[in-house]
Short mmCIF file of C-alpha atoms in Angstrom, two decimals:
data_model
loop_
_atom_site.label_atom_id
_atom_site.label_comp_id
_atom_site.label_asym_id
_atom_site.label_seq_id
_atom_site.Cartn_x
_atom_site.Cartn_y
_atom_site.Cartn_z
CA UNK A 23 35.37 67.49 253.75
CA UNK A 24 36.83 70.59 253.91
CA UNK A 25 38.83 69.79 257.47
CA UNK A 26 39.32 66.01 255.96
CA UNK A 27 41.64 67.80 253.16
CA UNK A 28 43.45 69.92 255.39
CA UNK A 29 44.22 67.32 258.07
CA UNK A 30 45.95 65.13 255.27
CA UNK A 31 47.74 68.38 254.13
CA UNK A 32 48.90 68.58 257.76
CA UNK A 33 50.26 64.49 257.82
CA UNK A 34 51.75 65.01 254.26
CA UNK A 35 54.01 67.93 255.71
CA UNK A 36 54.80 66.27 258.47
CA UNK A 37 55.87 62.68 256.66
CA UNK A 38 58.06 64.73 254.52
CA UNK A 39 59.82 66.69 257.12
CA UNK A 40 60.17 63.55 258.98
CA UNK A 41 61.50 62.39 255.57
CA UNK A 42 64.33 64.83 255.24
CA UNK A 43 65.79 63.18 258.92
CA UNK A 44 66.89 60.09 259.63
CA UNK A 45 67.64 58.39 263.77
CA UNK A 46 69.56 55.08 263.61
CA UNK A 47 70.43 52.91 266.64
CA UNK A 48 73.39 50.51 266.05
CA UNK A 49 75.78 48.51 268.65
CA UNK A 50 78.37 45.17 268.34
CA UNK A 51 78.06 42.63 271.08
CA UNK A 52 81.05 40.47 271.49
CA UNK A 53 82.29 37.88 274.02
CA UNK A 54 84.82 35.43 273.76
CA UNK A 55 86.69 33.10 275.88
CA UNK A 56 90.30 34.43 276.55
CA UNK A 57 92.89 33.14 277.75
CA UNK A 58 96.59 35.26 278.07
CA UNK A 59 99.54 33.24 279.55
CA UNK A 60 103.17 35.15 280.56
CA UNK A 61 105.73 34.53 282.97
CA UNK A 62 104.27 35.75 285.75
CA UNK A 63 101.25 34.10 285.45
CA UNK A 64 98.00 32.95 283.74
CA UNK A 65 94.28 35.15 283.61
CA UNK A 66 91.31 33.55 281.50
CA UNK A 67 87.81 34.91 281.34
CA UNK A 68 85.00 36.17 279.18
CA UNK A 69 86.53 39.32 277.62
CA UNK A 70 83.92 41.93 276.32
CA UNK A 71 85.82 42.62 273.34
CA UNK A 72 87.89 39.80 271.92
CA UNK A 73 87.12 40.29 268.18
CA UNK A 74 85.52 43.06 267.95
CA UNK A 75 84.51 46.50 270.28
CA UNK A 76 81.95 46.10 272.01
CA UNK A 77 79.66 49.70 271.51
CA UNK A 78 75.97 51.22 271.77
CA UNK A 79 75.00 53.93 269.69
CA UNK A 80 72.94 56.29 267.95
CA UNK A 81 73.39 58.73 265.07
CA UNK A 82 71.24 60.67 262.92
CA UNK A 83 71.29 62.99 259.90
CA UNK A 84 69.06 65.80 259.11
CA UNK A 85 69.03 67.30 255.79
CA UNK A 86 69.39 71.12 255.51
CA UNK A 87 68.42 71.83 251.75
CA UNK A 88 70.88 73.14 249.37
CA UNK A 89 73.31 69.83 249.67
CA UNK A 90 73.53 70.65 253.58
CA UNK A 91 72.79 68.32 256.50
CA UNK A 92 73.83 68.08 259.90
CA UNK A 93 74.62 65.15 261.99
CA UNK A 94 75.15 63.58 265.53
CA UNK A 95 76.70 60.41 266.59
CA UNK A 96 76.76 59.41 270.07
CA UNK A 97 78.75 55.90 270.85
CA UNK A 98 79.82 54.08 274.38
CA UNK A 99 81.74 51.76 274.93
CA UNK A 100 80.04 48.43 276.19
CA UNK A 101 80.74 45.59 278.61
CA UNK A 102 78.33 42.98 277.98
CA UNK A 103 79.60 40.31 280.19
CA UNK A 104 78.29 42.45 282.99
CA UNK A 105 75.99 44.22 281.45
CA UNK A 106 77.81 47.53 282.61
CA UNK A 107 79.85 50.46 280.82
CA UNK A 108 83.34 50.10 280.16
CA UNK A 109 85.96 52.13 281.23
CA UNK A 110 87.11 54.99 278.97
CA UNK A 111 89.71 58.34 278.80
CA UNK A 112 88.41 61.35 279.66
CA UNK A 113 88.90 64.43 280.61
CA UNK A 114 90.51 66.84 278.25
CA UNK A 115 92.42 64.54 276.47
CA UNK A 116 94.53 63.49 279.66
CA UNK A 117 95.06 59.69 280.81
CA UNK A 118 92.05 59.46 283.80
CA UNK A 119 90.78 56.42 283.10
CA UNK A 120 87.07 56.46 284.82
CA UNK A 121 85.72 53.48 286.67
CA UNK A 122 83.93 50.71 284.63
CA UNK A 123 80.41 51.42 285.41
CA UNK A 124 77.54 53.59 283.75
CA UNK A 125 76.93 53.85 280.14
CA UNK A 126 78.95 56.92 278.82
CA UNK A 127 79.71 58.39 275.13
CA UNK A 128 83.58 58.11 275.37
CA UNK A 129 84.40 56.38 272.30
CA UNK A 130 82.36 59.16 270.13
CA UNK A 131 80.48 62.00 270.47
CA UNK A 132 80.26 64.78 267.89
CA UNK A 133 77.74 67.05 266.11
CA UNK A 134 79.13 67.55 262.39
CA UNK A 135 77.57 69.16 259.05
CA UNK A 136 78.60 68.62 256.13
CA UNK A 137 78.06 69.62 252.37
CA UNK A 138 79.93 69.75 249.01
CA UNK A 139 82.80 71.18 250.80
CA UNK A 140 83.09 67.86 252.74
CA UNK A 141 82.45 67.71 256.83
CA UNK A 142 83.35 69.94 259.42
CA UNK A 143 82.95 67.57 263.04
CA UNK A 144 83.00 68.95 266.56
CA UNK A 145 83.47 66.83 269.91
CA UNK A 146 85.41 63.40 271.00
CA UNK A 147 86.32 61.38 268.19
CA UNK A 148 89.13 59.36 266.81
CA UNK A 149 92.65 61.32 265.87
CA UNK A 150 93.91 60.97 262.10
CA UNK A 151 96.77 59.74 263.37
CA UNK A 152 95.32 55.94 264.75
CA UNK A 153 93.34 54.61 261.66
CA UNK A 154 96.65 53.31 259.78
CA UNK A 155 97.16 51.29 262.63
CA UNK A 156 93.79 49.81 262.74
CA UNK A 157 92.37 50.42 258.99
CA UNK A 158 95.93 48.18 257.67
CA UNK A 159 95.18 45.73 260.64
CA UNK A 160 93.64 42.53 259.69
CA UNK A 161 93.10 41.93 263.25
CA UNK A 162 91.34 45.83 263.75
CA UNK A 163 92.72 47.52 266.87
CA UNK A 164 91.52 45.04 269.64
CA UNK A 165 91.95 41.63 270.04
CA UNK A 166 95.26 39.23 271.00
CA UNK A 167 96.23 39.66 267.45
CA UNK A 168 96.16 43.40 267.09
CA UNK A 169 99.81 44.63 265.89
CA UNK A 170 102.30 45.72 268.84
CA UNK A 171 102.01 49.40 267.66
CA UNK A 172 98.64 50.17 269.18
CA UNK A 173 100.14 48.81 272.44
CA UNK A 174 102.72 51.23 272.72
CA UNK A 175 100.38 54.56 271.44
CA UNK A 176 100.30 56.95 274.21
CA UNK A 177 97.45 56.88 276.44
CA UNK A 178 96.41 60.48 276.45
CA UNK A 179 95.43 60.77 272.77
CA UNK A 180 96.88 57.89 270.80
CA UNK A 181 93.37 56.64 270.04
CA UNK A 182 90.92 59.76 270.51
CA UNK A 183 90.94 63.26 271.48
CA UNK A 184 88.25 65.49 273.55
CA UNK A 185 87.42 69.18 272.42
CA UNK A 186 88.49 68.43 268.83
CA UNK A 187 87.21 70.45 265.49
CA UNK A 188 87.72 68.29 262.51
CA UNK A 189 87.61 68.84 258.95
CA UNK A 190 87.11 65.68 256.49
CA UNK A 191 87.87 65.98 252.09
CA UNK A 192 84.52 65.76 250.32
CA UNK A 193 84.73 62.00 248.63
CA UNK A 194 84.28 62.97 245.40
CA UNK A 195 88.33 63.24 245.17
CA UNK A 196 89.52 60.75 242.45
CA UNK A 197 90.49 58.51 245.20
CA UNK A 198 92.21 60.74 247.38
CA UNK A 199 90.94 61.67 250.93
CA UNK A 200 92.02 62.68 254.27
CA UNK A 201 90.84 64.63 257.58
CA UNK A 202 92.53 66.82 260.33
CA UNK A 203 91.64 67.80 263.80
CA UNK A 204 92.42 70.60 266.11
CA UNK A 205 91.55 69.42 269.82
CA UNK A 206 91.51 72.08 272.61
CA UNK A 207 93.02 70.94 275.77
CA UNK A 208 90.46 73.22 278.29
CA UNK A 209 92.65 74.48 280.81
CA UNK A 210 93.59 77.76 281.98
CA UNK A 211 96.27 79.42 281.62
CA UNK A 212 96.98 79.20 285.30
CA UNK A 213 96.85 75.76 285.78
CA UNK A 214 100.67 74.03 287.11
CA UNK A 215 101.34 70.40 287.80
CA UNK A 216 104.32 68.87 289.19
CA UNK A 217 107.00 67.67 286.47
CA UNK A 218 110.69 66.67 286.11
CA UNK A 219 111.82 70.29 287.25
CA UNK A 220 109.16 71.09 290.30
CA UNK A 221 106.13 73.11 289.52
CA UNK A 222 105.25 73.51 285.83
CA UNK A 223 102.89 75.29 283.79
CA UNK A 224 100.60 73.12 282.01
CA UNK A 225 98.16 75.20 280.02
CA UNK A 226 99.18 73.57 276.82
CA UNK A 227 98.44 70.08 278.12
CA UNK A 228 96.28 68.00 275.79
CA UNK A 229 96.57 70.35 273.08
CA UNK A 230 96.20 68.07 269.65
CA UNK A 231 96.95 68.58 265.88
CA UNK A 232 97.34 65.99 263.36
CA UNK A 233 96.07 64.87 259.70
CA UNK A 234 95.98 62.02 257.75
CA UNK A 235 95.65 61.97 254.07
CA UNK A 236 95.32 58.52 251.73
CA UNK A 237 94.59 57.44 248.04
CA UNK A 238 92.45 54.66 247.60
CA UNK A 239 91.60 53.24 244.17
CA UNK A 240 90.48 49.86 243.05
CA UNK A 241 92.80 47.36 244.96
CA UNK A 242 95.46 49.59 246.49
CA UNK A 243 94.58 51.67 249.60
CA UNK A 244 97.64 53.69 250.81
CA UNK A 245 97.66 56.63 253.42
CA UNK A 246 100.07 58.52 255.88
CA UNK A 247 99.44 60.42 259.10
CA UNK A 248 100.49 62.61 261.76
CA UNK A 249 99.46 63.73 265.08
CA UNK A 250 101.43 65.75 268.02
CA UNK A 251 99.80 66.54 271.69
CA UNK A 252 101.16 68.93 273.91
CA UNK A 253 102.28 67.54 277.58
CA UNK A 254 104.80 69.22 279.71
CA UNK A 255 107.60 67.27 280.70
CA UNK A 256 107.23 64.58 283.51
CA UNK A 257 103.11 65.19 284.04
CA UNK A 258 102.30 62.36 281.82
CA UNK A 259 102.33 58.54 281.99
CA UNK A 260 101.82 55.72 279.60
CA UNK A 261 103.01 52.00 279.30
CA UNK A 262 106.01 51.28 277.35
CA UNK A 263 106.98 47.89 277.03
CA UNK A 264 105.22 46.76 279.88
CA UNK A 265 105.99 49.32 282.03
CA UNK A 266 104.89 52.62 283.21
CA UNK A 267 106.86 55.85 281.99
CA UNK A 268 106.28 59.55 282.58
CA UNK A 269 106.61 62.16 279.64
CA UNK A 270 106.53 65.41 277.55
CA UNK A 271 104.95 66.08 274.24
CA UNK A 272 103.62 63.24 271.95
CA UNK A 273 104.15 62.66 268.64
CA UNK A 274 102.77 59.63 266.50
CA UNK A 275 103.79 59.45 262.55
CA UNK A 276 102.78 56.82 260.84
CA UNK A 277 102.09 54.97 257.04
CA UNK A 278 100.15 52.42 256.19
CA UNK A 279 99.22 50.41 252.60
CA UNK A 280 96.97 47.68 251.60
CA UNK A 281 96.75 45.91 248.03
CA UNK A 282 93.89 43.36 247.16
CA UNK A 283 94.97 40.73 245.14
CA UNK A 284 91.33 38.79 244.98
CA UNK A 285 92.56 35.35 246.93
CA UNK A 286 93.87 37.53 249.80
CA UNK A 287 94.42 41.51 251.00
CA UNK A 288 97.68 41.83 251.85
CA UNK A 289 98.58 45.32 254.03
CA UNK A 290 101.36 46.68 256.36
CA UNK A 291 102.26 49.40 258.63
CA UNK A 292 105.34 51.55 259.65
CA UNK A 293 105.10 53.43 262.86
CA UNK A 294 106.79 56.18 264.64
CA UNK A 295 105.95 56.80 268.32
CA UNK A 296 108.10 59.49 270.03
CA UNK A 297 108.12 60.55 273.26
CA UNK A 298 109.76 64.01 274.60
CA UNK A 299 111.54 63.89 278.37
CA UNK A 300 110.71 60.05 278.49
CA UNK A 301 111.91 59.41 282.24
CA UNK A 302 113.74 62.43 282.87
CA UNK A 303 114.29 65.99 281.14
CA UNK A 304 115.97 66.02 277.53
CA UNK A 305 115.23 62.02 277.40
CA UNK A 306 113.70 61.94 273.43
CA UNK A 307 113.16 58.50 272.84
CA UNK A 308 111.10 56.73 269.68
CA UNK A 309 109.16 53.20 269.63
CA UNK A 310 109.89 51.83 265.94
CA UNK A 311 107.69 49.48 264.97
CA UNK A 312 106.04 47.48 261.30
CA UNK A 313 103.63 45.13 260.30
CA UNK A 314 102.66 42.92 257.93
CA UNK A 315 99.70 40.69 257.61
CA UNK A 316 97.23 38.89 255.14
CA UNK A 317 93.34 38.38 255.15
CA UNK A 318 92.33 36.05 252.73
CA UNK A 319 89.11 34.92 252.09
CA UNK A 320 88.01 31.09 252.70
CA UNK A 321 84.79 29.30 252.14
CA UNK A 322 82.27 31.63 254.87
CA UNK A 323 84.89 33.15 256.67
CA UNK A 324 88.33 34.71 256.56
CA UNK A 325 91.88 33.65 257.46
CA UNK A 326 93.64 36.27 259.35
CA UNK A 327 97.80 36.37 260.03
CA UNK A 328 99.85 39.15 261.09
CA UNK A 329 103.65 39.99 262.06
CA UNK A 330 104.42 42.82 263.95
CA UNK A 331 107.26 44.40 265.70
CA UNK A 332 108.33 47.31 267.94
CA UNK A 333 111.74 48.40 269.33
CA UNK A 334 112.88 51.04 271.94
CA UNK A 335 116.56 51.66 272.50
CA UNK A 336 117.34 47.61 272.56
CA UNK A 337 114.10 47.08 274.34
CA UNK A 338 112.16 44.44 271.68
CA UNK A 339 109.11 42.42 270.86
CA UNK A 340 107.59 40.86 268.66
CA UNK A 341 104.08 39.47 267.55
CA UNK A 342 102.65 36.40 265.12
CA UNK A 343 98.98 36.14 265.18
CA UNK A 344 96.57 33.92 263.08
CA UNK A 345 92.76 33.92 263.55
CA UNK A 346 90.14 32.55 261.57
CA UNK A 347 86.49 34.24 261.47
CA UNK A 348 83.75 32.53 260.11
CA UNK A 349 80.68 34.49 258.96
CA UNK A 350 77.03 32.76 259.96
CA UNK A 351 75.31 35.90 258.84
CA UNK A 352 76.29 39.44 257.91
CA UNK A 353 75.96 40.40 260.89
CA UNK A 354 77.47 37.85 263.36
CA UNK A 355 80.84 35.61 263.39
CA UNK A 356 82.33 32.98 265.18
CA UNK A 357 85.76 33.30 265.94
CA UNK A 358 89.27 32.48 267.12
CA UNK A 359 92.59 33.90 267.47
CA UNK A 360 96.00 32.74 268.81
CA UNK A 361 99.12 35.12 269.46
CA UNK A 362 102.59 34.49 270.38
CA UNK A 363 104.76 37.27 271.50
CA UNK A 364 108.39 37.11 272.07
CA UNK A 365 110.59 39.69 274.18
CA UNK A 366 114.52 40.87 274.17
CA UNK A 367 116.70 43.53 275.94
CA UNK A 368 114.44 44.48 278.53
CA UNK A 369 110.86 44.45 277.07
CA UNK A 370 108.02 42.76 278.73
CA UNK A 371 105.17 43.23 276.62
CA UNK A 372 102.02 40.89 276.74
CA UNK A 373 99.43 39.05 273.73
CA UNK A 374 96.57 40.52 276.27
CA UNK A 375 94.22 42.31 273.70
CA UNK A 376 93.64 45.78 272.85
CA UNK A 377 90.52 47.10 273.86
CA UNK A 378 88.43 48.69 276.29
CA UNK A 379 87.47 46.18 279.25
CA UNK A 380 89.75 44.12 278.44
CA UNK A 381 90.88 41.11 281.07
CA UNK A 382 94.61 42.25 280.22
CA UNK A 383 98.08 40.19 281.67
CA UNK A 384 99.44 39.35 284.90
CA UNK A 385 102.01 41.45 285.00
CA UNK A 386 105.13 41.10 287.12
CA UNK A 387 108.95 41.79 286.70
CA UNK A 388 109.40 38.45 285.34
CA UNK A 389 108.12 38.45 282.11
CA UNK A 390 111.42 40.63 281.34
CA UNK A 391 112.19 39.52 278.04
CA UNK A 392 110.00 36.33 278.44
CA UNK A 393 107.54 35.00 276.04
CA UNK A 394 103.33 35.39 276.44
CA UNK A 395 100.98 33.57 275.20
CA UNK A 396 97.03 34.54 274.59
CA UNK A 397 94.15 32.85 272.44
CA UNK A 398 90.50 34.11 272.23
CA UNK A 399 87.06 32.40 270.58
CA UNK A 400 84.09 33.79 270.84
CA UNK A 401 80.95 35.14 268.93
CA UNK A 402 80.29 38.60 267.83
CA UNK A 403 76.97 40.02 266.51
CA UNK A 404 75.96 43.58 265.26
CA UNK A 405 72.55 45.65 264.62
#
């Protein structure tokens, strides 16, 4: 009796320490169908990501006592047309773009606690200084609809940042919130690349700091951010306008507002992309760009339209996108999507869609202010 009452001491101990933690696995499988027409030619497939991310993960919470707990959330990117890992930035916040291939944590991985002073987050995550562009997106970040901005966001650390510490407001702020990250760029302080004027230190390189702070209450959402990384000039290269460009130091400013009316959310976005020693040494050049666009609920499923347009120097282009998505379940969707891009004064850029895996453009110098084309449907699920 005696070793009866002590063994169910024993489970009751361990159920409520087991209790106090918690171990979720979650993930969004989408495919769709798309198909991305410009000048220089057509591509159609099954894209991994036409709606939605596609992502694996797992994240848990322990709590500490005292209001404490600490957390871990681990999340790769997936490709489930093949079945394989998609391809994702790495490497101290620098452009190297790894193969497509094994499974690997690149679009989150942090360890974080958190209390009444709000959460303090360590590791890869998202920079404060994307979410306008997505959150104020009724088209997210990836598909053919996604607003021209996150096209143009440099491809070191427009989206996420490696070696970041970030802080996030406690939610218990009458509406107001916001978050900031520090991200360390790992290098020595011995470490030289080639640039614009030969041989150039590049200890700084990768270096992040931005914020982003918001006030959301009842229908209106409305926030602002900012976000600068450190590159020396000439040892870094993005896509601008459909083209490759070397450059400096990174800076991304950005606002972004949403108001609910009840038949439809309507929400916008004005964006500020500069890039130091863009081509050559002194260059300082800015992509300008806004949005607008509508979701609006209908019967199971949501109407989706967006206008969006960016402008360097007299280098233009411009976006409409409508989509419908119609819910089956809360978890899974059928969708579809059409785009329509337009291009003046030298740009070139595509309706391929944002995201990781993506089956992108044909590129080519003739779709030099040309139109493009690109349409998705598909199904997305989540768990």
């Amino acid at each position: 009796m005696k070793k009866s009452l002590i063994a169910l001491a024993v489970l009751a101990a361990s159920g409520a320490a087991m209790a106090q933690s918690s171990v979720t696995l979650f993930g969004v499988l989408d495919l769709g169908y798309e198909n991305v027409k410009t000048q220089a030619g057509r591509i159609s497939g099954i894209s991994p990501s036409a709606n939605s991310s596609s992502r694996l993960g797992f994240k848990g919470t322990e709590d500490l006592g005292g209001g404490l707990a600490a957390s871990f959330h681990l999340e790769a990117a997936l490709n489930p047309a093949s079945g394989i890992g998609s391809s994702g930035t790495t490497a101290n916040n620098q452009s190297t773009t790894t193969a497509a291939g094994g499974l690997t944590f690149n679009r989150r991985s942090t360890v974080s606690l958190s209390g009444n002073f709000g959460e303090l987050r360590v590791g890869r995550d998202y920079v404060p200084s994307f979410w306008n562009t997505a959150v104020f997106d009724p088209f997210g970040a990836n598909s053919v609809g996604a607003t021209l901005a996150n096209y143009t966001l440099s491809s070191g650390t427009g989206v996420r940042a490696s070696n970041g510490i970030g802080y996030f407001l406690p939610g218990n702020l009458g509406g107001f919130y916001g978050q900031g990250t520090y991200a360390f760029g790992n290098r020595a302080n011995t470490e030289t690349a080639t640039g614009y004027a030969g041989t150039v230190n590049t200890q700084d390189n990768g270096r992040y700091v931005g914020f982003r702070v918001g006030y959301a209450q009842g229908p209106l959402d409305v926030a602002g951010a900012y976000g600068k990384t450190n590159f020396a000039a000439g040892t870094q290269t993005t896509t601008l306008a459909g083209f490759a460009a070397t450059h400096g130091d990174y800076t991304d400013t950005n606002l972004g507002a949403s108001y609910d009316f009840g038949v439809a959310k309507v929400m916008g976005t004005i964006t500020n992309q500069k890039y130091n020693d863009l081509g050559a040494l002194g260059n300082n050049k800015s992509v300008k760009g806004w949005s607008l666009g509508v979701n609006a609920p209908l019967g199971a499923g949501n109407v989706l339209a967006q206008y969006s347009a960016i402008k360097l120097d007299s280098a233009k282009s411009d976006k409409w996108s409508f989509g419908y998505t119609y819910n089956l379940s809360k978890r899974t969707a059928v969708y579809g999507i059409f785009a329509r891009v337009g291009n003046s004064g030298g740009a070139a850029s595509t309706a391929a869609s944002f995201s990781s895996g993506s089956i992108g453009a044909v590129a080519g110098a003739s779709n030099v202010n040309q139109s493009s084309t690109g349409f998705s449907v598909g199904l997305r699920t989540s768990f």
